[in-house]
PDB file of C-alpha atoms in Angstrom:
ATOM      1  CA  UNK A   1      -5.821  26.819  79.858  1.00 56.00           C
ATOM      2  CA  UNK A   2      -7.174  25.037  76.972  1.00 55.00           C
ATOM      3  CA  UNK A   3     -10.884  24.057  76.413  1.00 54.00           C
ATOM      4  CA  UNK A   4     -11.507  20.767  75.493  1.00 56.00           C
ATOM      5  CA  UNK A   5     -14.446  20.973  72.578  1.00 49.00           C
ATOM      6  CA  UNK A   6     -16.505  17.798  72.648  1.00 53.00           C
ATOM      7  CA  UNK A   7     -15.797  15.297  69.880  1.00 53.00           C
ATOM      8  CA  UNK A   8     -18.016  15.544  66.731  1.00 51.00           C
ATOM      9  CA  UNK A   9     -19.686  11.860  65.600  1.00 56.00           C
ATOM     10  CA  UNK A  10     -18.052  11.465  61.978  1.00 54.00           C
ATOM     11  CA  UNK A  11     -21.673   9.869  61.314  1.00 53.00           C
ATOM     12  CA  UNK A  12     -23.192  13.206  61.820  1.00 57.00           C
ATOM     13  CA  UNK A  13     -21.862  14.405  58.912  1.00 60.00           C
ATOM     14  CA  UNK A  14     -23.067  12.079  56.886  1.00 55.00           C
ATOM     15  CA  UNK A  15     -26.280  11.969  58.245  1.00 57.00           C
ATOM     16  CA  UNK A  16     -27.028  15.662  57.116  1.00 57.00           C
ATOM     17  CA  UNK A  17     -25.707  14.697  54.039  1.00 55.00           C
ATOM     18  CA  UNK A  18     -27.797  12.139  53.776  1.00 57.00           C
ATOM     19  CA  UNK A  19     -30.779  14.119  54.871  1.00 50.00           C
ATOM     20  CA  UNK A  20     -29.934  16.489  52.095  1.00 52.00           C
ATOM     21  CA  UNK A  21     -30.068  13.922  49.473  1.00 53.00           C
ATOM     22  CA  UNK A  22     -33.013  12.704  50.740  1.00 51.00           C
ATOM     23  CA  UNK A  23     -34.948  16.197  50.080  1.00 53.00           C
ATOM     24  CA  UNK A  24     -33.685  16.326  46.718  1.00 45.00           C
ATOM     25  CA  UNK A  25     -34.571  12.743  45.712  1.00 56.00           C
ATOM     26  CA  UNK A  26     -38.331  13.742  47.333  1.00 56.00           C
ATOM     27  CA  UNK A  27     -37.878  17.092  45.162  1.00 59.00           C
ATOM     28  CA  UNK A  28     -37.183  15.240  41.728  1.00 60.00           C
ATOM     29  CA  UNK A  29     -39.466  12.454  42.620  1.00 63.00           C
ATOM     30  CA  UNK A  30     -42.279  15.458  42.854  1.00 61.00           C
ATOM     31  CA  UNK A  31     -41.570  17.161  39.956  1.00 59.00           C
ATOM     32  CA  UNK A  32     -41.437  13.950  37.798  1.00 62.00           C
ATOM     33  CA  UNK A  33     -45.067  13.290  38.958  1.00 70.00           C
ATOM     34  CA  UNK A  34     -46.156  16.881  37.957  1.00 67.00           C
ATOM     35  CA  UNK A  35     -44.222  16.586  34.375  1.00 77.00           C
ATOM     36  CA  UNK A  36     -45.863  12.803  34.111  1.00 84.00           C
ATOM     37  CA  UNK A  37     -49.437  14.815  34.604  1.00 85.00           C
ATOM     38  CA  UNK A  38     -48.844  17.114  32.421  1.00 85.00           C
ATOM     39  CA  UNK A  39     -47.834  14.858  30.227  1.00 88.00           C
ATOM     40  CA  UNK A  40     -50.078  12.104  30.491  1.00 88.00           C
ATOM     41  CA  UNK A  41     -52.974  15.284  29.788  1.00 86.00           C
ATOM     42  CA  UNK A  42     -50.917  16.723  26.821  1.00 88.00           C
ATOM     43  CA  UNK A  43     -51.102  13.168  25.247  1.00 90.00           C
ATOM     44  CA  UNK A  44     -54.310  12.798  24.630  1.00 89.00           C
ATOM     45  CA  UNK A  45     -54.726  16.207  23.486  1.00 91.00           C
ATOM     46  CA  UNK A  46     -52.159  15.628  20.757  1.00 93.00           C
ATOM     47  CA  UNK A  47     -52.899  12.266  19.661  1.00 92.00           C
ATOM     48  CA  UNK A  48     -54.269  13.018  16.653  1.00 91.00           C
ATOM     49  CA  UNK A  49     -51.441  15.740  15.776  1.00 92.00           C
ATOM     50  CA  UNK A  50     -48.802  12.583  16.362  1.00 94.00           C
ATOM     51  CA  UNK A  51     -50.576   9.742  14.571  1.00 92.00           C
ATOM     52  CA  UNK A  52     -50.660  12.232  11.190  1.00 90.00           C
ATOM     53  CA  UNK A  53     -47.095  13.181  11.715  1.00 92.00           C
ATOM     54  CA  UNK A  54     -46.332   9.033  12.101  1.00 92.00           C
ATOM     55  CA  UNK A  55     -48.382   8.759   8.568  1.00 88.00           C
ATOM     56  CA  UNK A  56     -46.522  11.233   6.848  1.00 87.00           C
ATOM     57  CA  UNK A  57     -43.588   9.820   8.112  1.00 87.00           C
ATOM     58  CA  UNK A  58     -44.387   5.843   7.139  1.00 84.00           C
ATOM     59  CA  UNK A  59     -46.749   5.953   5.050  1.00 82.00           C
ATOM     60  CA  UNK A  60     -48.095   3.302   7.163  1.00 83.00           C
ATOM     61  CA  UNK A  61     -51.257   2.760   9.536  1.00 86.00           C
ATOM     62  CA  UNK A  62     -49.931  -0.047  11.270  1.00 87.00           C
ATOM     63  CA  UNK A  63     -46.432   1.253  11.880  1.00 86.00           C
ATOM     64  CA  UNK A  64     -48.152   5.344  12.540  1.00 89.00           C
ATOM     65  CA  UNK A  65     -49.681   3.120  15.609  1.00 92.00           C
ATOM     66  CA  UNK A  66     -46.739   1.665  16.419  1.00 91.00           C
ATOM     67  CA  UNK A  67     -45.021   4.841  16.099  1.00 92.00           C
ATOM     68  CA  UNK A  68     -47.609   6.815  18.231  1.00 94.00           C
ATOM     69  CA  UNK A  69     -47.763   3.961  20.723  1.00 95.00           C
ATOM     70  CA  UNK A  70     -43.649   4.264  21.587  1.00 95.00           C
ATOM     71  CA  UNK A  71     -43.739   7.998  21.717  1.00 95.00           C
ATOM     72  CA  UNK A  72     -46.425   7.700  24.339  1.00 94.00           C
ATOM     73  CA  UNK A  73     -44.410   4.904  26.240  1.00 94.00           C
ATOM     74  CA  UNK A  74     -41.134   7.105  25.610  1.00 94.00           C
ATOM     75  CA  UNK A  75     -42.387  10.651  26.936  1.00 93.00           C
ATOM     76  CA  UNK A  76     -43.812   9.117  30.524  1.00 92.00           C
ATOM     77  CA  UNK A  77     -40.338   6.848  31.132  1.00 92.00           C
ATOM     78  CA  UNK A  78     -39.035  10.393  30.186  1.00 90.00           C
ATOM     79  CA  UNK A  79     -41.198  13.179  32.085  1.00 89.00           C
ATOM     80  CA  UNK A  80     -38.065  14.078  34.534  1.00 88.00           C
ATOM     81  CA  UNK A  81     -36.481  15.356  31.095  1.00 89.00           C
ATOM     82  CA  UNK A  82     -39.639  17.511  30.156  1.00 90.00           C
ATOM     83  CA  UNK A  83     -39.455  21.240  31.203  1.00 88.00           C
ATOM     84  CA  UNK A  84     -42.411  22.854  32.351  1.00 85.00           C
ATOM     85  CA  UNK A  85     -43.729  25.956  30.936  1.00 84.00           C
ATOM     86  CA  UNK A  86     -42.003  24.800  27.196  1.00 88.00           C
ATOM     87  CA  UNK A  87     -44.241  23.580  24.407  1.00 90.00           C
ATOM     88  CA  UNK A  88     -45.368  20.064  24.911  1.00 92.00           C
ATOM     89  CA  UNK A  89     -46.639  18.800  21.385  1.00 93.00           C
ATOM     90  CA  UNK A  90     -42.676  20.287  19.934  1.00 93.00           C
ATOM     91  CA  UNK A  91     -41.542  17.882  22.303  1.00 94.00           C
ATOM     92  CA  UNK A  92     -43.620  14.872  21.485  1.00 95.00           C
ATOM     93  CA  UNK A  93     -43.088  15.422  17.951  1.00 95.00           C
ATOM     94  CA  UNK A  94     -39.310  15.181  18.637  1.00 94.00           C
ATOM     95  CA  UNK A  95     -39.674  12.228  20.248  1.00 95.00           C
ATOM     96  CA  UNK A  96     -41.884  10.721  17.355  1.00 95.00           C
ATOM     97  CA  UNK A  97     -38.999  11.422  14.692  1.00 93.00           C
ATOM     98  CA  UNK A  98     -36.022  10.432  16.853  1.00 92.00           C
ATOM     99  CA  UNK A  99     -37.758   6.362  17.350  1.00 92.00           C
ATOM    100  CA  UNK A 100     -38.999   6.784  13.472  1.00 90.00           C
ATOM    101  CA  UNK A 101     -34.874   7.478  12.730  1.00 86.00           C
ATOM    102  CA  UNK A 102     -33.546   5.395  15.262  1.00 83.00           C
ATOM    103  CA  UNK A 103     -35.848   1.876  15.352  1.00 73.00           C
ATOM    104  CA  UNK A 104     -38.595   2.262  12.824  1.00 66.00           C
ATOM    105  CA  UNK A 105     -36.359   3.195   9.612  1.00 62.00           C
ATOM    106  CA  UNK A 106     -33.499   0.962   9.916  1.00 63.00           C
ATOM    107  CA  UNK A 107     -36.671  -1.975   9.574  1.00 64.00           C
ATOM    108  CA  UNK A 108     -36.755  -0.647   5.922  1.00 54.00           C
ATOM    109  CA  UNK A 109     -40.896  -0.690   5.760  1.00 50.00           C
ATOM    110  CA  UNK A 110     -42.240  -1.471   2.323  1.00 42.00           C
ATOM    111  CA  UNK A 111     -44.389   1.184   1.132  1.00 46.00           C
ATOM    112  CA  UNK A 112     -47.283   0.927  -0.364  1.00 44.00           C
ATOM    113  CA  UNK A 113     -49.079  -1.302   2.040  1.00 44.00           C
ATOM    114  CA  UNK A 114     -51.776   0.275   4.545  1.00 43.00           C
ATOM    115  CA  UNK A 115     -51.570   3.757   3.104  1.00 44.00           C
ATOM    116  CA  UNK A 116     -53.376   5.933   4.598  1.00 46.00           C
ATOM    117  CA  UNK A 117     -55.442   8.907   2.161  1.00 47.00           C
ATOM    118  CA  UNK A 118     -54.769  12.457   3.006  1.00 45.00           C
ATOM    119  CA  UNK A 119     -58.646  13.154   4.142  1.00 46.00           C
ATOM    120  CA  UNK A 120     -58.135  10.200   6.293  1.00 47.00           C
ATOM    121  CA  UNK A 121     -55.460  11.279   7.528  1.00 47.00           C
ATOM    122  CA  UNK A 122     -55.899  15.457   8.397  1.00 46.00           C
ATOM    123  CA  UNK A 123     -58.460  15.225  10.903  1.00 46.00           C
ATOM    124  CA  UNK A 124     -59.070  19.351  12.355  1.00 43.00           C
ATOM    125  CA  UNK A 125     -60.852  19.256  15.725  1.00 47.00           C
ATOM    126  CA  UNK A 126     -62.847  22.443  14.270  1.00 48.00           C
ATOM    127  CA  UNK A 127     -60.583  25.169  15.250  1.00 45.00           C
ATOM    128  CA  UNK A 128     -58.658  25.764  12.065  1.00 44.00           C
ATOM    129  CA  UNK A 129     -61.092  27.601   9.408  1.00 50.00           C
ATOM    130  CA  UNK A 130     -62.574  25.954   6.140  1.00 51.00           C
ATOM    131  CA  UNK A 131     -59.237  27.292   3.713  1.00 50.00           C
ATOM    132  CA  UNK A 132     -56.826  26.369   5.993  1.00 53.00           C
ATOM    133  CA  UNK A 133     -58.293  23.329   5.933  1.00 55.00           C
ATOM    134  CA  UNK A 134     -58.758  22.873   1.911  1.00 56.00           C
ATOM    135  CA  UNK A 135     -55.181  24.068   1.894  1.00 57.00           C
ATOM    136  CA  UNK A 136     -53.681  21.409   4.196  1.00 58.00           C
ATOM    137  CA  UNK A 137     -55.721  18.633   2.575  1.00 63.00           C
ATOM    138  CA  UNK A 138     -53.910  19.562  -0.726  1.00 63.00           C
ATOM    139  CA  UNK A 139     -50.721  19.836   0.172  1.00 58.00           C
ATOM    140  CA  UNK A 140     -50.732  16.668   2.353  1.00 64.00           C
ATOM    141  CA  UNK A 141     -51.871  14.788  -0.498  1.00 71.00           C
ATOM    142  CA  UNK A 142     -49.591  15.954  -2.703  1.00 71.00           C
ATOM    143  CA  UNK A 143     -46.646  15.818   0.002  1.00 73.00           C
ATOM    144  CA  UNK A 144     -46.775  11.903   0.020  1.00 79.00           C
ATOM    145  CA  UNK A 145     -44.992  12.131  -3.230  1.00 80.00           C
ATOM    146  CA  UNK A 146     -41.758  14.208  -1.885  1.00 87.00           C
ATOM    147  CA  UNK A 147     -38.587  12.585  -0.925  1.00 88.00           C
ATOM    148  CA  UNK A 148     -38.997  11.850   3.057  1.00 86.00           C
ATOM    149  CA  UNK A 149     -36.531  14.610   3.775  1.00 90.00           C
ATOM    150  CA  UNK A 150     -39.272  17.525   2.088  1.00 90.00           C
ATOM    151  CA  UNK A 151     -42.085  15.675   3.180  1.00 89.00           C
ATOM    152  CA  UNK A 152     -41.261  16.190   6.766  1.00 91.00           C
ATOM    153  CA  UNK A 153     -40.067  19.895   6.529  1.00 93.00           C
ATOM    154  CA  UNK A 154     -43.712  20.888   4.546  1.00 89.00           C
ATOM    155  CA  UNK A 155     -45.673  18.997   6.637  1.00 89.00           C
ATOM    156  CA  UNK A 156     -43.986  20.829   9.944  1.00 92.00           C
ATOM    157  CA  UNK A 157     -44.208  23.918   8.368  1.00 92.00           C
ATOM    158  CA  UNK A 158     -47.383  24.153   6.146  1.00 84.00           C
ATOM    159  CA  UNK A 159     -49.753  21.602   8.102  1.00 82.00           C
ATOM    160  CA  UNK A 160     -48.498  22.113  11.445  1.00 89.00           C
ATOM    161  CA  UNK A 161     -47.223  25.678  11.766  1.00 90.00           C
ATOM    162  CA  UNK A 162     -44.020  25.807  12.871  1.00 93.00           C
ATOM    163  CA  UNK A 163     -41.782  28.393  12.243  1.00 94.00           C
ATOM    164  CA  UNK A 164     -38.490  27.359  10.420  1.00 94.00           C
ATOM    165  CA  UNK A 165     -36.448  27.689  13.811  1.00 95.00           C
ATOM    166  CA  UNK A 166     -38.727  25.127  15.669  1.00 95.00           C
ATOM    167  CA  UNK A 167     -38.385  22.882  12.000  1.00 95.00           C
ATOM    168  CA  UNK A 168     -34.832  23.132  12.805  1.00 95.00           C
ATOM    169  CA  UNK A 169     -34.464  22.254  16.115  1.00 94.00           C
ATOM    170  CA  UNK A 170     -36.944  19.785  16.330  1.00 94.00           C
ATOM    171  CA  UNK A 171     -35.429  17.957  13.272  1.00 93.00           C
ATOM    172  CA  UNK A 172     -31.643  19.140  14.117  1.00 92.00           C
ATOM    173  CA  UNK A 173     -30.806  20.655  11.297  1.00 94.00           C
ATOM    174  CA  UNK A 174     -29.390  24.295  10.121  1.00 96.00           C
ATOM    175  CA  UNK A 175     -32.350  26.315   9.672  1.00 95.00           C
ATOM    176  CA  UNK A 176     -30.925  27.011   6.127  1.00 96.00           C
ATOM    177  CA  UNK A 177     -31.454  23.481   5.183  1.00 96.00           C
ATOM    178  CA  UNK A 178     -35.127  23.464   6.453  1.00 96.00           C
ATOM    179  CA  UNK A 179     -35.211  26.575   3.941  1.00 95.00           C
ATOM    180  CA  UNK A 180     -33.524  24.796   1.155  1.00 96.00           C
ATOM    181  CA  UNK A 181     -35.805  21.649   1.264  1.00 94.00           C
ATOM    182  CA  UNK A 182     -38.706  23.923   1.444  1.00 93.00           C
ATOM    183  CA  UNK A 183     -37.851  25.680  -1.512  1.00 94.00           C
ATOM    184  CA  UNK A 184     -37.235  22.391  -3.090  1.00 93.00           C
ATOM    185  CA  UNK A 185     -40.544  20.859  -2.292  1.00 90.00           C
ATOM    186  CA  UNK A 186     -42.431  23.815  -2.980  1.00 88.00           C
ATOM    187  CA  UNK A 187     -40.582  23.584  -6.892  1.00 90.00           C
ATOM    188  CA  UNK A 188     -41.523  19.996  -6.987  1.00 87.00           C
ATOM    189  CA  UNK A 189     -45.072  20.962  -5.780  1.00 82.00           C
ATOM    190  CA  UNK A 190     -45.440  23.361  -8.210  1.00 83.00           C
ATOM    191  CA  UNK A 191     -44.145  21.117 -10.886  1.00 81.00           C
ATOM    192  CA  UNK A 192     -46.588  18.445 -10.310  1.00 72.00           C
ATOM    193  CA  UNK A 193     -49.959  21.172  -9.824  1.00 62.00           C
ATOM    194  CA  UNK A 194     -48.901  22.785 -13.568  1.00 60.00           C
ATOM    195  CA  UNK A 195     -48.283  18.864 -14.979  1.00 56.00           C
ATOM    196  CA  UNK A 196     -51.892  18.135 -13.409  1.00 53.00           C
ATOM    197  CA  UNK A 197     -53.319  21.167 -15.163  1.00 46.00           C
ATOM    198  CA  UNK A 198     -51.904  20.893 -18.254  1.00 53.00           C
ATOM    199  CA  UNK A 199     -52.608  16.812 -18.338  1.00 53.00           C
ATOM    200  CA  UNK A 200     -57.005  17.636 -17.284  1.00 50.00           C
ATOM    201  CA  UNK A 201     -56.257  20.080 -20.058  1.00 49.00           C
ATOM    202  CA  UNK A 202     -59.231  19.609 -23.051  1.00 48.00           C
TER     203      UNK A 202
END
């Protein structure tokens, strides 16, 4: 004798499935807030840090505004992309240089208008000792010279701190080239320190 097993409602199917989908939607919705916190905290704590990147970059105090306003704008649309637990400011600086390559650039700015000094423009919130200080100051200065490609890996690596991996993947490039241009810049550095000593010579 066969049993006769009660028909299953195709919708019921879909219903779980649709219950499913639901929880995840909730669950990405959720974490998108938390990143957007985080974010929206890790902004104003790095401010500073991407306005003096956008200078070095343009040479330019309107267009470092600019610059630092559409990063801001960028990294909240973005938060669901943000991973938790990685390093914020790497991430905000990436952000920076991709609109500076991608939008700002292609404008072709005219330098020399609105520069910004260096003093102006390295602003420590006291946690960074006097020589590290006095050293930054004089390297920024003098990095305002350098093509755009040096300028960016010094200023990364000397004034920020990153290490020549996070250079590299933040500017997506072999980590040998980050070497190269550093070695570069630091020749062309060099050059110009010895020129300035020999020119104040009596």
């Amino acid at each position: 004798m066969s049993v006769a097993y009660p028909a299953v409602p195709a919708y019921s199917q879909a219903k779980r499935s649709r219950v499913s989908s639901d929880r995840v939607s909730r669950s990405d919705a959720e974490a998108t807030i938390a990143n957007e916190q985080e974010i929206r905290a890790g902004l104003s704590q790095n401010l500073t840090r991407l306005w003096r990147y956008a200078v070095v970059l343009s040479h330019q105090r309107d267009v470092a505004d600019d610059l630092v306003q559409a990063t801001c704008v960028r990294a909240l649309e973005r938060a669901g992309q943000f991973t938790p637990g990685t390093r914020l400011d790497r991430w905000l600086f990436s952000i920076l240089h991709s609109i500076w390559l991608n939008e700002v650039r292609s404008r072709r700015v005219r330098m020399g208008q609105g520069f910004v000094d260096a003093d102006e423009t390295l602003v420590f919130d006291g946690a960074r000792d006097t020589e590290t200080h006095i050293f930054a100051n004089q390297v920024l200065r003098q990095v305002q010279a350098l093509p755009e490609a040096q300028r960016t890996v010094v200023f990364l690596a000397y004034v920020e701190e990153l290490s020549y991996r996070e250079v590299a993947d933040l500017l997506e490039i072999p980590i040998g080239t980050v070497m190269s241009r550093l070695a570069a810049a630091r020749a062309k550095l060099a050059s110009a320190g010895s020129d300035k000593m020999e020119g104040s010579a009596p």
